[in-house]
XYZ file of C-alpha atoms in Angstrom:
311
model
C 18.207 110.771 52.737
C 15.174 111.731 54.810
C 15.781 113.469 58.106
C 14.511 111.855 61.289
C 12.128 114.097 63.233
C 12.738 113.719 66.939
C 10.065 114.319 69.553
C 10.202 116.331 72.735
C 8.387 114.964 75.771
C 7.450 117.127 78.728
C 6.470 115.181 81.847
C 4.283 116.986 84.398
C 2.973 115.939 87.799
C -0.688 114.928 87.376
C -1.772 116.876 90.488
C 0.383 120.013 90.681
C 1.131 120.257 86.926
C 4.720 121.026 87.900
C 7.327 119.987 85.350
C 9.244 116.877 86.383
C 11.517 116.586 83.375
C 11.887 117.542 79.741
C 13.074 114.832 77.362
C 14.447 116.014 74.033
C 15.496 114.044 70.960
C 13.165 111.166 71.727
C 12.909 108.659 68.882
C 9.498 108.797 67.150
C 9.147 105.010 67.405
C 9.929 105.024 71.139
C 7.413 103.159 73.273
C 5.869 104.345 76.509
C 7.978 101.718 78.289
C 11.136 103.360 76.898
C 9.940 106.801 77.987
C 9.393 105.409 81.483
C 12.995 104.193 81.483
C 14.171 107.692 80.551
C 12.116 109.153 83.396
C 13.569 106.515 85.713
C 17.056 107.810 84.939
C 15.968 111.259 86.135
C 14.160 109.917 89.218
C 15.678 106.566 90.295
C 13.031 106.011 92.973
C 10.300 105.840 90.320
C 11.095 102.569 88.576
C 9.001 101.883 85.427
C 6.449 99.591 87.126
C 5.685 102.394 89.562
C 4.883 104.915 86.833
C 1.601 105.756 85.133
C 1.747 108.153 82.175
C -1.313 109.843 80.693
C -2.014 112.404 77.981
C -4.652 113.966 80.218
C -4.588 114.101 84.041
C -8.014 112.401 84.174
C -7.543 110.231 81.101
C -6.571 106.600 80.638
C -3.127 105.331 81.477
C -0.987 104.760 78.405
C 0.033 101.166 77.754
C 3.711 100.263 77.726
C 3.629 99.052 74.116
C 2.048 102.218 72.688
C 4.324 104.079 70.288
C 4.976 107.803 70.635
C 4.424 108.765 66.988
C 1.064 106.956 66.959
C -0.310 109.021 69.839
C -2.542 112.067 69.180
C 0.277 114.520 69.948
C 2.555 116.801 67.980
C 6.320 116.684 67.981
C 6.160 118.144 71.496
C 4.182 115.814 73.732
C 2.957 116.585 77.212
C 2.450 113.641 79.535
C 1.172 113.539 83.080
C 2.908 111.329 85.627
C 1.269 109.524 88.534
C 3.179 107.596 91.159
C 1.498 104.189 91.627
C 3.404 103.523 94.831
C 5.592 100.535 95.719
C 4.964 97.524 93.505
C 5.322 93.776 93.996
C 5.515 91.014 91.389
C 2.342 88.989 90.872
C 4.017 85.742 91.845
C 5.004 87.228 95.200
C 1.501 88.654 95.621
C -0.230 85.313 95.125
C 2.274 83.445 97.264
C 1.527 85.855 100.119
C -2.235 85.641 99.586
C -2.347 81.838 99.507
C 0.324 80.861 102.020
C -1.438 82.898 104.698
C -4.730 80.932 104.715
C -2.829 77.656 104.511
C -0.921 78.252 107.741
C -3.613 80.276 109.545
C -6.103 77.430 109.191
C -3.612 74.970 110.704
C -3.202 77.180 113.778
C -6.889 76.687 114.550
C -6.944 73.027 113.525
C -4.212 72.129 116.026
C -5.872 74.421 118.599
C -2.767 76.299 119.578
C -2.776 78.130 122.939
C -4.817 81.331 123.409
C -7.269 80.509 120.605
C -9.862 78.507 122.526
C -10.376 77.683 126.190
C -7.038 76.471 127.689
C -8.476 73.031 128.405
C -8.858 72.465 124.650
C -5.244 73.373 123.771
C -3.731 70.836 121.344
C -6.838 68.649 121.471
C -8.636 67.322 118.397
C -12.260 67.155 117.310
C -14.108 63.830 117.605
C -15.875 64.443 114.285
C -14.210 63.060 111.099
C -15.495 66.012 109.059
C -13.114 68.375 110.881
C -9.825 66.753 109.715
C -11.426 66.189 106.306
C -12.216 69.902 106.044
C -8.632 70.724 107.037
C -7.332 68.389 104.339
C -9.601 69.910 101.687
C -8.766 73.480 102.697
C -5.038 72.716 102.611
C -5.358 70.913 99.277
C -7.108 73.914 97.763
C -4.409 76.418 98.711
C -1.536 74.046 97.920
C -3.059 73.667 94.436
C -3.228 77.431 94.072
C 0.399 77.810 95.158
C 1.477 75.192 92.595
C -0.508 76.990 89.885
C 1.073 80.318 90.843
C 4.587 78.922 90.478
C 4.203 76.567 87.525
C 1.011 77.379 85.596
C -0.162 80.982 85.663
C 1.190 83.595 83.262
C 0.378 87.129 84.333
C -0.543 89.876 81.867
C 0.669 92.560 84.295
C 4.020 92.254 86.012
C 3.244 93.999 89.300
C 0.556 94.970 91.797
C 0.589 97.982 94.150
C 1.664 97.074 97.670
C -1.479 98.625 99.176
C -3.676 96.428 96.948
C -1.785 93.326 98.010
C -2.313 94.242 101.661
C -6.071 94.529 101.088
C -6.138 91.177 99.307
C -4.159 89.508 102.096
C -6.524 90.978 104.684
C -9.443 89.469 102.751
C -7.973 85.975 102.359
C -6.265 85.790 105.748
C -9.221 87.279 107.613
C -11.772 84.935 106.104
C -9.445 81.955 106.637
C -9.184 82.769 110.347
C -12.919 83.353 110.683
C -14.068 80.128 109.071
C -11.256 78.085 110.677
C -12.241 79.375 114.112
C -15.758 77.962 113.802
C -14.990 74.729 111.947
C -12.332 73.754 114.498
C -14.183 75.105 117.544
C -14.682 72.566 120.369
C -18.431 73.215 120.182
C -18.658 72.643 116.427
C -21.327 70.143 115.388
C -21.243 68.068 112.159
C -23.629 68.567 109.194
C -27.315 67.786 109.627
C -27.420 64.839 107.221
C -24.204 63.253 108.429
C -21.850 61.232 106.250
C -24.106 61.292 103.198
C -23.993 65.093 103.082
C -20.235 65.095 103.691
C -19.508 62.529 100.984
C -21.585 64.255 98.300
C -19.983 67.574 99.196
C -16.529 66.008 99.002
C -17.241 64.671 95.510
C -18.379 68.127 94.374
C -15.312 69.707 95.950
C -12.841 67.347 94.270
C -14.520 67.499 90.859
C -14.478 71.309 90.902
C -10.850 71.392 92.038
C -9.914 69.121 89.136
C -12.020 71.230 86.770
C -10.434 74.486 87.902
C -6.939 73.058 87.474
C -7.815 71.760 83.990
C -9.129 75.147 82.884
C -6.044 76.935 84.211
C -3.825 74.548 82.238
C -5.890 75.117 79.091
C -5.661 78.905 79.459
C -1.935 78.654 80.094
C -1.503 76.702 76.839
C -3.264 79.505 74.960
C -0.993 82.164 76.465
C 2.194 80.175 75.917
C 1.804 79.882 72.139
C 3.168 83.397 71.642
C -0.085 84.916 70.400
C -0.212 88.180 72.323
C -3.468 89.270 70.694
C -5.285 86.349 72.255
C -7.763 83.923 70.801
C -11.051 82.337 71.759
C -10.598 79.523 74.300
C -12.268 76.296 73.209
C -12.801 72.920 74.900
C -10.105 70.267 74.533
C -10.242 66.502 74.881
C -10.233 66.952 78.645
C -13.910 66.619 79.709
C -13.457 69.260 82.401
C -12.848 71.859 79.685
C -16.186 71.134 78.020
C -17.688 73.795 80.249
C -16.197 76.237 77.703
C -19.205 75.333 75.522
C -21.433 77.212 77.959
C -19.402 79.876 79.832
C -16.529 82.227 79.095
C -14.841 81.784 82.478
C -15.258 78.164 83.615
C -12.300 78.606 85.970
C -14.520 80.886 88.071
C -17.471 78.511 87.722
C -15.394 75.646 89.114
C -13.965 77.912 91.809
C -17.439 78.793 93.051
C -18.395 75.107 92.898
C -15.378 74.238 95.060
C -16.504 76.576 97.818
C -20.133 75.489 97.537
C -18.930 71.935 98.151
C -16.869 73.102 101.127
C -19.882 75.002 102.478
C -22.113 71.925 102.262
C -19.407 69.751 103.785
C -18.855 71.949 106.849
C -22.340 73.507 107.110
C -20.676 76.631 108.458
C -22.081 80.166 108.043
C -18.679 81.948 107.650
C -17.826 79.558 104.797
C -21.138 80.354 103.124
C -20.470 84.094 103.415
C -16.973 83.649 101.997
C -18.485 81.709 99.089
C -21.084 84.422 98.473
C -18.554 87.274 98.516
C -16.250 85.298 96.236
C -19.096 84.554 93.840
C -20.009 88.255 93.572
C -16.405 89.258 92.869
C -15.800 86.459 90.370
C -19.049 87.326 88.585
C -17.767 90.888 88.104
C -14.484 89.574 86.703
C -16.236 87.008 84.507
C -18.644 89.563 83.026
C -15.718 91.864 82.272
C -13.843 89.070 80.501
C -17.014 87.964 78.672
C -17.702 91.485 77.396
C -14.086 91.793 76.269
C -14.425 88.601 74.240
C -17.628 89.905 72.644
C -15.921 93.149 71.627
C -12.763 91.444 70.371
C -14.254 88.508 68.457
C -17.175 88.954 66.046
C -17.627 85.186 65.788
C -17.689 84.587 69.544
C -20.018 81.658 70.468
C -23.468 83.076 71.181
C -24.434 80.274 73.580
C -21.801 81.213 76.127
C -22.651 83.169 79.260
C -20.122 84.703 81.664
C -20.046 82.309 84.633
C -23.323 80.356 85.027
C -24.464 78.299 82.005
C -27.605 79.656 80.272
C -28.193 82.184 83.067
C -25.442 84.660 83.990
């Protein structure tokens, strides 16, 4: 019978290099996730999602599914620990991010006290585009809440609390800013009237439907149990045909939604929100596109990241 060679794992603080714990008789096939659980027993306040383990203080964080004996270490491994801070589940994160704009916008729409001049408290706008914009804005965030609960599957289980606070500040702040102007008593409707509003509404609804269709298609890929991933392709749903041209059509439709809302309201804060969102989604889309190119040798050459034939 062959003898099992156990590993020893020394965990040091990534800043001070002080020893936090020494784990002996660790199974060679133990994963990083299991080592985190062992560390958690020594320090209950550092639950596994809060831990980052590295082989070098400035190196990459080890993934939970990496196996100890496959790492470039001897039978005595030294790992560096970093506290990621309090963590929240992704579902809770998105619920907080999306519920905020939904309710904040309504505060301005109903013109609650202390927002505008007292004489306008609980009054309504004479322009039909204002309640239409409220309906569209609410529909958008209700859709995102439904997707968070029933559709999305998250590759990472948690997000740092400080990151969630920054995200909430972004979504909540922009929601208040654009709602303030759209629902302001001095707001004026779009230059080209109902024609501009109706075309913008069509664009908005089509892109909302497209975004939802793409999210469902991506969810079906993730739910088939294939953890390695595979190339997303169009389905019979016409909204998914955008996969012929871009790697991240969900972002393409998302940008289209806010372009429609910008045209509908003809409001500068909405345009700025759309621009900032487009820049951020382009960064994410390019990252995903490059990952596909590295992972799949037969990846469709016609596809761009977010804008067909251009970007």
